[in-house]
Coordinates of C-alpha atoms in Angstrom, one line a residue:
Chain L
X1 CA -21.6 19.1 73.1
X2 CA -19.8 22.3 72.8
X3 CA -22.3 23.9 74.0
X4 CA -23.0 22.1 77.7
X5 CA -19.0 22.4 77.6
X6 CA -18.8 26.1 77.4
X7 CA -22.0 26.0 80.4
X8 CA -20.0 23.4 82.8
X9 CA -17.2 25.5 82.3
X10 CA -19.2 28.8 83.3
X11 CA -20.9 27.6 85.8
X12 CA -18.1 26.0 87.4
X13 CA -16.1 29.2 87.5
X14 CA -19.0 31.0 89.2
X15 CA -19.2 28.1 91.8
X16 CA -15.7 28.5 92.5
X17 CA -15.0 32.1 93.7
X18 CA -12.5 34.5 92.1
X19 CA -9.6 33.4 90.1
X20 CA -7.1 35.5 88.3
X21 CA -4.9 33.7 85.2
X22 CA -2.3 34.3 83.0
X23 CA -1.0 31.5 80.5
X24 CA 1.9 34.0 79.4
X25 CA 3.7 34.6 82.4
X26 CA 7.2 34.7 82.7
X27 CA 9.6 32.3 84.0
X28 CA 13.7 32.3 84.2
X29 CA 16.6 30.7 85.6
X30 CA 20.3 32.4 86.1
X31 CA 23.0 30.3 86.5
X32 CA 26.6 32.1 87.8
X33 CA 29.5 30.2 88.1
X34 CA 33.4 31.5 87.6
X35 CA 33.8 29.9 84.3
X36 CA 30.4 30.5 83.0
X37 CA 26.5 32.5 83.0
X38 CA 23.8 30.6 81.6
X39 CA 20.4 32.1 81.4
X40 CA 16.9 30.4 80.1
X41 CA 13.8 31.9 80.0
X42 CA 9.9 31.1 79.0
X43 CA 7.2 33.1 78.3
X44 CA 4.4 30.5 78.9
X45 CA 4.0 30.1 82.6
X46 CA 0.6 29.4 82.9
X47 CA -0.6 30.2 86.9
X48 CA -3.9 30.5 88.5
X49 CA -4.9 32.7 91.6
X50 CA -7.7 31.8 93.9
X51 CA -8.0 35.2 95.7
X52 CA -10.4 34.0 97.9
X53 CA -8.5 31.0 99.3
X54 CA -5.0 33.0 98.5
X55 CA -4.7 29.7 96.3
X56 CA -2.1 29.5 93.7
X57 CA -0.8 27.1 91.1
X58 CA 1.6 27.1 88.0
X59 CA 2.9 25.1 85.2
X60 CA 5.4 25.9 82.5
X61 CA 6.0 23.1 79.5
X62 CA 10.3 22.5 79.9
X63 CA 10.3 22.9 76.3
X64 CA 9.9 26.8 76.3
X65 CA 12.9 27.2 77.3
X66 CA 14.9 29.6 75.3
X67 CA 18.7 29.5 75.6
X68 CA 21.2 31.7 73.9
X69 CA 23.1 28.5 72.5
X70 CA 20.8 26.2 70.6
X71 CA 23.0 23.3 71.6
X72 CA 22.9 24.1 75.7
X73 CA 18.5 24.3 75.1
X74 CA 19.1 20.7 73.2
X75 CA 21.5 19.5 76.6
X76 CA 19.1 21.0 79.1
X77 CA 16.0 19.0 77.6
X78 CA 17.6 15.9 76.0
X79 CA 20.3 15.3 79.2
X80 CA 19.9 17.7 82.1
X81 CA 15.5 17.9 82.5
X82 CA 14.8 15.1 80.1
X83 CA 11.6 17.0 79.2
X84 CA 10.4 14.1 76.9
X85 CA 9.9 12.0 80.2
X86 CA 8.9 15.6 82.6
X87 CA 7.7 17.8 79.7
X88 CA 6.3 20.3 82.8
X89 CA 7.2 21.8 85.8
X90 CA 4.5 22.5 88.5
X91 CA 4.3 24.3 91.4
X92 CA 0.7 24.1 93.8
X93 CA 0.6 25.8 96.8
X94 CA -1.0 28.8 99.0
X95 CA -0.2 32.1 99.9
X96 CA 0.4 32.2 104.0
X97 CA -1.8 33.9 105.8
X98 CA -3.8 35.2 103.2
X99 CA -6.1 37.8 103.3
X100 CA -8.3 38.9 100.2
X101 CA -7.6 42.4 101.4
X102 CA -4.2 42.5 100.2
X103 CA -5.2 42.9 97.2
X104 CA -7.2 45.9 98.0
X105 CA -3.5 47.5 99.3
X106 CA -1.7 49.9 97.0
X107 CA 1.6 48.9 95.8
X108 CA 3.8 45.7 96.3
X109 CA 2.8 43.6 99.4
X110 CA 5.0 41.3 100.4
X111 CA 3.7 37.5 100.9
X112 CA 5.4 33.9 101.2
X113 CA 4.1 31.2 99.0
X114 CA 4.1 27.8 100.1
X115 CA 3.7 24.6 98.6
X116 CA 4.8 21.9 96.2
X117 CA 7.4 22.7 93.2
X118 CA 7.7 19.4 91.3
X119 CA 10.2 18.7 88.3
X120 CA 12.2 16.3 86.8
X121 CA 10.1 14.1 88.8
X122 CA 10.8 15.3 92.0
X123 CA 9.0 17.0 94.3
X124 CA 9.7 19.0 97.0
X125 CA 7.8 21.7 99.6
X126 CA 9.2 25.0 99.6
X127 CA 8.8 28.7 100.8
X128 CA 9.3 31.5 98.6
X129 CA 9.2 34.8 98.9
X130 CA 7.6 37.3 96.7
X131 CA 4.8 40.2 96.7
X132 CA 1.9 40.8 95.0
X133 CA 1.0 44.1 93.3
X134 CA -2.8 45.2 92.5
X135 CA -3.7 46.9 89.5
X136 CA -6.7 48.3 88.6
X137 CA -7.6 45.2 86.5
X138 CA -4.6 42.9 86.9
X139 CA -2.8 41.1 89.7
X140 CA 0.8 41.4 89.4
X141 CA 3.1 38.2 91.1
X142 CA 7.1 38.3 91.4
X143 CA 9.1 36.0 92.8
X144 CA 12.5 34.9 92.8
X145 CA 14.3 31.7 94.0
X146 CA 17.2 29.4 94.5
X147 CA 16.9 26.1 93.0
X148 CA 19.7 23.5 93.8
X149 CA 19.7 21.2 91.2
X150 CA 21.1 18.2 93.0
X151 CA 17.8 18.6 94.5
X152 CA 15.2 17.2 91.8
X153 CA 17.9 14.5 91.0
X154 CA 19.9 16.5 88.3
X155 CA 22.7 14.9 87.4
X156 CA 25.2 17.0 86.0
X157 CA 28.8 15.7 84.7
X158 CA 31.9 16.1 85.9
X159 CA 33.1 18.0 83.1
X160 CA 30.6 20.2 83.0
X161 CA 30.4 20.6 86.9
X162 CA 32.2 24.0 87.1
X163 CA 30.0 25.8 84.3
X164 CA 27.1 25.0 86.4
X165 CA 25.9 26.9 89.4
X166 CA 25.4 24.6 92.4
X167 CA 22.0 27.0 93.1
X168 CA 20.1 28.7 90.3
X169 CA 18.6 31.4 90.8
X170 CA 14.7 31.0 89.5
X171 CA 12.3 34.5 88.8
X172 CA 9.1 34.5 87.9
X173 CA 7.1 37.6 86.7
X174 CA 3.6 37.3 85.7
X175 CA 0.5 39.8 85.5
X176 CA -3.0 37.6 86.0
X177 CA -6.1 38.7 84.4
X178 CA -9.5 37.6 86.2
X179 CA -11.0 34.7 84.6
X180 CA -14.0 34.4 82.2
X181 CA -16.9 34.6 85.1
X182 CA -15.0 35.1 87.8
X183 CA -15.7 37.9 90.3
X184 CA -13.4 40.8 90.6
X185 CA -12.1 42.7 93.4
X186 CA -13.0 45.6 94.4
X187 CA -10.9 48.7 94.4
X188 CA -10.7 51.2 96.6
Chain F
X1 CA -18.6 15.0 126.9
X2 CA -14.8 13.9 125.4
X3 CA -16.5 10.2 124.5
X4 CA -13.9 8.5 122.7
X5 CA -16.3 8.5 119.7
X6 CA -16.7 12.1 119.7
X7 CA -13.1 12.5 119.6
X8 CA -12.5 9.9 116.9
X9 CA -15.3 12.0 115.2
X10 CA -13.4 15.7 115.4
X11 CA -9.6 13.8 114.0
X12 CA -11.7 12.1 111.3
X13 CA -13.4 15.5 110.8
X14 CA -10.1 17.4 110.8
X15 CA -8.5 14.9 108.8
X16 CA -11.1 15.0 106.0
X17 CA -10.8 19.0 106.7
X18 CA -6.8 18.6 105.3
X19 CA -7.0 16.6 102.7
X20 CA -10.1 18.2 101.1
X21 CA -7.7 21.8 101.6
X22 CA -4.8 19.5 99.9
X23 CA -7.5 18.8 97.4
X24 CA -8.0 22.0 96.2
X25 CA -4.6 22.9 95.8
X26 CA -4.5 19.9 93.7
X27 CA -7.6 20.7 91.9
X28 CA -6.3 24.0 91.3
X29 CA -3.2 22.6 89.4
X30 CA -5.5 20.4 87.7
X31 CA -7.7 23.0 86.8
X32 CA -4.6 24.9 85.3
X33 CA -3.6 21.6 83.5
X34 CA -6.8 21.2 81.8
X35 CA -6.6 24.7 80.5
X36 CA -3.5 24.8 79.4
X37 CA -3.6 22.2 77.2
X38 CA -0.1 20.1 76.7
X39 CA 1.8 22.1 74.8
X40 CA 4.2 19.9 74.5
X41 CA 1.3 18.5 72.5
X42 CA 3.0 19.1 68.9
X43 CA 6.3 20.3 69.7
X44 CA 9.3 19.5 67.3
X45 CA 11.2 16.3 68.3
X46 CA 15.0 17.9 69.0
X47 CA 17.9 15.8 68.6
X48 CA 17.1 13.4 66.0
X49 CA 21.0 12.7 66.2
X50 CA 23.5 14.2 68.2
X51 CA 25.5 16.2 65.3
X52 CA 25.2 17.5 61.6
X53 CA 27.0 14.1 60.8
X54 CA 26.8 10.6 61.2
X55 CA 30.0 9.2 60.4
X56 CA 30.6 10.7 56.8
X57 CA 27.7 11.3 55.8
X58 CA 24.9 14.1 56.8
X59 CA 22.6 13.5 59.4
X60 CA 18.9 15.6 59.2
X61 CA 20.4 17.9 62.0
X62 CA 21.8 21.4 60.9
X63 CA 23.3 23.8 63.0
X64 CA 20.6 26.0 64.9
X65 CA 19.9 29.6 63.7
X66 CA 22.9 31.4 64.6
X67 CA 25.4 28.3 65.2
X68 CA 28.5 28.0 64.3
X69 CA 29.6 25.0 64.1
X70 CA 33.6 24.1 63.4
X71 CA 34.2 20.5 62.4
X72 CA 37.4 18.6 62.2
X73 CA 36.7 15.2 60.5
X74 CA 40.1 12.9 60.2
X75 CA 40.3 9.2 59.2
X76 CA 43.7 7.3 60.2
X77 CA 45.2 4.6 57.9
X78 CA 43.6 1.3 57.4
X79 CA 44.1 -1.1 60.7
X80 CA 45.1 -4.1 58.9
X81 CA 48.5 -1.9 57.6
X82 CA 50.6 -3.8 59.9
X83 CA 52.9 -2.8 62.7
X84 CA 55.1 -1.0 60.1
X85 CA 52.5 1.8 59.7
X86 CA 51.8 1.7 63.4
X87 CA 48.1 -0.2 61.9
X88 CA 47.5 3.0 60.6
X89 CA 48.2 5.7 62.8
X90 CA 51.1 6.6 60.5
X91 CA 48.8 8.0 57.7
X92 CA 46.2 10.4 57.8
X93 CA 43.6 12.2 55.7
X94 CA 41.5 14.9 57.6
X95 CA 38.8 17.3 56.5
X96 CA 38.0 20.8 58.2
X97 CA 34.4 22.5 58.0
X98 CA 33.0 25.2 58.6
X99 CA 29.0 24.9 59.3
X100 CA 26.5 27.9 59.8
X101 CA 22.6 28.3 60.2
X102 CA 21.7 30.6 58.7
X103 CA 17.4 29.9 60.2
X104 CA 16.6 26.9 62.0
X105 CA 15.9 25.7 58.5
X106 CA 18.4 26.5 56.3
X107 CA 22.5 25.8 56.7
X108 CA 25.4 26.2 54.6
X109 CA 28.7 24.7 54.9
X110 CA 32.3 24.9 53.5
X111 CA 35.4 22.7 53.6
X112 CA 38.4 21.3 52.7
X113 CA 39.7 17.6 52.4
X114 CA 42.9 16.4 52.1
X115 CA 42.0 13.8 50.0
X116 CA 42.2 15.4 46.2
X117 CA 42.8 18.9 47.8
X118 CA 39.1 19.2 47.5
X119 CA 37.5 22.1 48.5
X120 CA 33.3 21.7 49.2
X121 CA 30.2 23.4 49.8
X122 CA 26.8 22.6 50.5
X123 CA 23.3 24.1 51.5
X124 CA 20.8 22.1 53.7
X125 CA 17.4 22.8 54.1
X126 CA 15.0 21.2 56.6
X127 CA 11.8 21.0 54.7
X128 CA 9.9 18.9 57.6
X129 CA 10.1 18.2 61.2
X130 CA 8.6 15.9 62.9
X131 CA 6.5 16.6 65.6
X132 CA 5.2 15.0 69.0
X133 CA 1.7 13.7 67.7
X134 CA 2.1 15.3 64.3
X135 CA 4.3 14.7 61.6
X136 CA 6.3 11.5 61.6
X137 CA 9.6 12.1 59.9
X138 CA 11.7 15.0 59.3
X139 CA 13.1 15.5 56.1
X140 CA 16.3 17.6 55.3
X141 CA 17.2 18.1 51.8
X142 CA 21.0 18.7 50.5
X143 CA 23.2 20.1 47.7
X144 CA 26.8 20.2 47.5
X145 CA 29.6 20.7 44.9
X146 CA 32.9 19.6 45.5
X147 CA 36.0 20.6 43.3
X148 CA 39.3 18.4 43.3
X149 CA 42.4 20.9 43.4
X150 CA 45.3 18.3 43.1
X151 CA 48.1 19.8 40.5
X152 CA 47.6 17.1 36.8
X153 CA 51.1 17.3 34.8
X154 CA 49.8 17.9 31.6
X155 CA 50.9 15.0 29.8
X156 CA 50.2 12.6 32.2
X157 CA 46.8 11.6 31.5
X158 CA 46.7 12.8 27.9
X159 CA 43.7 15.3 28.4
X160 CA 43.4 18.2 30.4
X161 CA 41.6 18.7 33.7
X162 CA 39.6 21.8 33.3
X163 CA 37.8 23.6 36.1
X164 CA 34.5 21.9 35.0
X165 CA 35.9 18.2 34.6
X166 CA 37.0 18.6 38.9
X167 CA 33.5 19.1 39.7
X168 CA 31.2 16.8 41.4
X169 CA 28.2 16.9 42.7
X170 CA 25.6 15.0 45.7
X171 CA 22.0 15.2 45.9
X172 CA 20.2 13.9 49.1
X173 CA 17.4 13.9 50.5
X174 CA 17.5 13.1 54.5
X175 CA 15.1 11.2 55.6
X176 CA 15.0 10.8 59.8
X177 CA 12.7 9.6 62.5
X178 CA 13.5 9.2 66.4
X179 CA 11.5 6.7 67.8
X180 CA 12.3 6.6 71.0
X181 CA 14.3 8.9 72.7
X182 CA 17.1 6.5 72.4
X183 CA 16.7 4.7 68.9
X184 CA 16.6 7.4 65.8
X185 CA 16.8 6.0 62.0
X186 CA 18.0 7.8 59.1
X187 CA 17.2 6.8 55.2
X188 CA 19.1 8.7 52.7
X189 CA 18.7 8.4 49.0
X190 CA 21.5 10.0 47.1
X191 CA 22.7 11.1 43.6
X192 CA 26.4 11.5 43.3
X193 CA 27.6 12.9 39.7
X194 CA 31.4 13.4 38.9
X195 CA 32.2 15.7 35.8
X196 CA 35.1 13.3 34.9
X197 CA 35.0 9.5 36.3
X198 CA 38.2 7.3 36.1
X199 CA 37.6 4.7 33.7
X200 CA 34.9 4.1 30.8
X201 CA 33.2 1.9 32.7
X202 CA 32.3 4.2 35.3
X203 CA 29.3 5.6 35.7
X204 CA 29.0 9.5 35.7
X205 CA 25.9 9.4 37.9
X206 CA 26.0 6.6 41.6
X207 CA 22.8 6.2 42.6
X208 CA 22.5 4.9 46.4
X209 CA 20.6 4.9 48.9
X210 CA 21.8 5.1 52.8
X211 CA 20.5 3.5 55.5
X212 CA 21.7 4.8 59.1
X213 CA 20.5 4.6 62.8
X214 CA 21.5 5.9 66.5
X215 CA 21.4 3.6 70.1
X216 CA 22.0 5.9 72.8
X217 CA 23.3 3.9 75.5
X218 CA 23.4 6.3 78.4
X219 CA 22.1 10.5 77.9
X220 CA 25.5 11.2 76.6
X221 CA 26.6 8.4 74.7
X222 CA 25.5 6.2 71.5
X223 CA 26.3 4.2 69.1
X224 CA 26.0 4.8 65.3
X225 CA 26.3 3.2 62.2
X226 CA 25.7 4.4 58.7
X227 CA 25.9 2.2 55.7
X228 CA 25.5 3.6 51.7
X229 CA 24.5 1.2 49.6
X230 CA 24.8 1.5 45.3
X231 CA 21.9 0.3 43.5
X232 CA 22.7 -2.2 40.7
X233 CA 23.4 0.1 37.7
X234 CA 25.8 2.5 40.1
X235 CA 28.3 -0.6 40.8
X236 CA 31.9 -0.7 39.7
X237 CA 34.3 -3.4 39.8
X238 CA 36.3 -3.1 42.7
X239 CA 34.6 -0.2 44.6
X240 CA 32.8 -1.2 47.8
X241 CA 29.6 0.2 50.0
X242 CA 30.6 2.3 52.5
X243 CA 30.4 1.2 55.8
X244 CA 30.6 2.3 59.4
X245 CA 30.3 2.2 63.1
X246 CA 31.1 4.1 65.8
X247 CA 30.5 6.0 69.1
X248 CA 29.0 9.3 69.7
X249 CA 30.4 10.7 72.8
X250 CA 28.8 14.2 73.9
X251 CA 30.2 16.9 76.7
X252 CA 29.8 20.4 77.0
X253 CA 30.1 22.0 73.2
X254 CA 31.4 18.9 71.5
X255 CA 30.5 16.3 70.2
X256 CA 33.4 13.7 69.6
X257 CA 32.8 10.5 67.4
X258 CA 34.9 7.9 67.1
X259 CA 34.4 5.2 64.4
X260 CA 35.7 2.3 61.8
X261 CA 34.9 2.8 57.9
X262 CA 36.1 1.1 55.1
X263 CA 36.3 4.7 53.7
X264 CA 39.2 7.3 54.3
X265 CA 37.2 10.2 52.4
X266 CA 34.7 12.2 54.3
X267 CA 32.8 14.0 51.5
X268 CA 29.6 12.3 50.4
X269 CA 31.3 12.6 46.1
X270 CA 33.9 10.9 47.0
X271 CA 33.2 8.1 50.0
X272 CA 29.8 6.9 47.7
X273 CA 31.6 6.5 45.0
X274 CA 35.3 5.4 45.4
X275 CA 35.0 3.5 48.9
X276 CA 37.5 0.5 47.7
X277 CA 38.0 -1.0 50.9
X278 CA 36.3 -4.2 52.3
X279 CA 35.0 -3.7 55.7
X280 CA 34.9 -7.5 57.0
X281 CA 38.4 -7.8 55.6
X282 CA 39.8 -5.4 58.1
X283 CA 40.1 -2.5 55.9
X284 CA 39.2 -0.1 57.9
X285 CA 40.1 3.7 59.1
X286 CA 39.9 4.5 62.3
X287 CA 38.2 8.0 62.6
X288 CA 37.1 10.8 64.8
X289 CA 34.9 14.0 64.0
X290 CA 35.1 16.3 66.3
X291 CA 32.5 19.6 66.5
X292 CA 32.7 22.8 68.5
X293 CA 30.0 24.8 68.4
X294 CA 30.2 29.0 68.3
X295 CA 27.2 30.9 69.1
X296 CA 27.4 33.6 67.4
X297 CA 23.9 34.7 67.4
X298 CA 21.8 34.8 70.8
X299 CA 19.0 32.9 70.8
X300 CA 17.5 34.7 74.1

């Protein structure tokens, strides 16, 4: 069983064209406010990269979060992303106007990204800017974004209402290995 | 050559065209999900309860690794005191604590109640956790020791109270489960010894065992009760189950809770075991514990 497993999986990478992964990327959030900085970060962003389609996709579990204060990680999941209901957050989307020569380029390209970012049950389509560096083995995406969020139905109280930034700012930094089977691209 | 049914044909082709591209987006994400598995799969269940107490007693919670956490526990006088005392509000007892953890598994704590100038302190360890598809119940064990400081005249009593006759002692063991987000339950059996009890009749050791559970009502608000009951060889004439209800009220780094107990002490050695008044009589303290939590060590 394992076995016809491990040859579906195989064969359906080879069918499907070059993808570069990562399950350990990096995700954080900065929120500035007068009274307040609150920062969160996760080290397991998992993404994909189609670079023949310029394809990309992403998912990071809520709960790897890390906070400085224990209690603000316990608010965030219990109160403000109620991770037991959304335990992910997605994001599926494309690179515009892709070509697979940019990753041929030397140094950081810039691209925009496009697509679907879903969480706390909401989802909405946005741009984002960000570039995509080659290495000699690795494919290197960084990205940062505002995130408002009174946007994916966020509620936060009006006590709390001046500790929290009205936009958070959202980075992402993740270097993507090619997959088991997957073709590479060829540097120059 | 633009038939209507060619044209139909080219939007149903383009159609199919888009969603099979929307497809593979989705796929894509899929594809991702089925990779990454859930990992969310076994992860500890947080916030059994909202804070390291219930009403007076422990809850399974400790401070997290690094967390301060200052706690200011203070019962009013009994309700049914009458207009005279304001139905209570012109007495007071009040505890203050100090809470630290030390790992996400281990906690100490100190403090110091106004009822028989006691001064306490306790360790906490969390020996299980339960997890999302794993383990079932988390269990935290506890030890504290609590010395009564009050000033004896010497001939009052006829014997002296030495260091080691104002010790006592509790013993629990937590037991907690959230079952739903919302609903969490708490079982607690409990040894309370006292170096010196009152009377003959008194037992040295109270067995109990303490039953207590969590509603939230909306994300930042629940309600709580906690009850202690002494099995049949720990009962004294007189002495009552401790009892209470209340409201756990969360905002930024507090947690407030407000609450009714028939018991005015707020150390486990002393509400247990010398709770005297009767709950459906009226008897009761009105109560808040109030918790501010310190960070004092990152947890980024």
């Amino acid at each position: 069983m394992l076995l016809t497993w491990l040859l579906g999986q195989g064969f359906h990478s080879m069918a499907q064209s070059a993808r570069y992964q990562t399950r350990a990327g990096m995700v954080s959030f900065f929120s500035s406010s007068p009274l307040e900085d609150i920062e969160a970060r996760s080290q397991q962003l998992a993404a994909v990269l189609d670079t023949r389609s310029g394809q990309l996709a992403f998912t990071v579990p809520i709960r790897s979060f890390q906070f400085k204060r224990s209690l603000m990680q316990e608010h965030f999941n219990e109160n403000y992303l109620e991770s037991e209901k959304y335990p992910k957050a997605t994001f599926s989307g494309r690179v515009l106007e892709w070509k697979p020569e940019t990753l041929t380029a030397t140094g950081a390209v810039q691209v925009v990204a496009e697509g679907d970012l879903t969480m706390h049950g909401v989802t909405r389509h946005i741009k984002v800017p960000g570039t995509l560096t080659s290495l000699s083995n690795q494919v290197l995406i960084n990205a940062s974004f505002p995130v408002a969020p009174a946007d994916y139905n966020i509620e936060i109280p009006a006590l709390v209402r001046d500790h929290i930034a009205k936009s958070v700012l959202v980075t992402v930094r993740l270097a993507c290995a090619p997959a088991a089977g997957a073709t590479t691209v060829s540097q120059p | 050559m633009h038939h209507p049914s060619t044209l139909r044909f080219w939007v149903l082709l383009l159609a199919l065209l888009l969603s099979a591209a929307a497809q593979a987006q989705d796929s894509l994400l899929a594809e991702l999900n089925a990779q990454a598995p859930d990992s969310t799969g076994h992860e500890l269940v947080q916030a059994t309860f909202k804070g390291t107490r219930i009403i007076n007693g422990h809850s399974v919670e400790t401070p997290g690794p690094g967390t301060l956490v200052f706690l200011i526990s203070h019962r009013f006088g009994r309700l049914n005191s009458g207009p005279y005392n304001l139905f209570g509000l012109d007495q007071a007892t009040i505890r203050l604590g100090l809470e630290y953890g030390l790992t996400d598994r281990l906690a100490v704590g100190v403090g110091r109640s106004s009822v028989e100038k006691a001064f306490d302190g306790f360790v906490q360890y969390r020996l299980l956790r339960q997890r999302r598809g794993g383990m079932p119940l988390s269990a935290t064990l506890l030890a504290s020791s609590a010395i009564n400081t009050l000033r004896y005249s010497a001939t009052a009593d006829g014997f002296e109270h030495t260091f080691s006759r104002r010790l006592t002692y509790t013993w629990q063991a937590l037991l907690a489960r959230k079952m739903s987000p919302s609903l969490s339950v708490q079982l607690m059996p409990t040894v309370v010894h006292r170096n010196l009890v009152g009377e003959k009749a008194a037992p040295n050791d109270v067995y109990a065992l303490g039953f207590a559970g969590r509603q939230k009502f909306t994300k930042r608000m629940a309600f709580t009760w906690e009850y202690y009951y002494r099995l049949p060889n720990s009962r004294t004439a007189g002495l009552r189950d401790a009892l209470g209800a209340g409201i756990d009220i969360e905002t930024g780094g507090h947690v407030f809770q407000l609450h009714v107990t028939n018991a005015n002490s707020m150390i486990s050695q002393q509400f247990i075991s010398t709770t005297s008044g009767r709950f459906f009589k009226g008897d009761l303290y009105f109560g808040f514990n109030v918790a501010r939590n310190f960070t004092l060590k990152s947890g980024l």
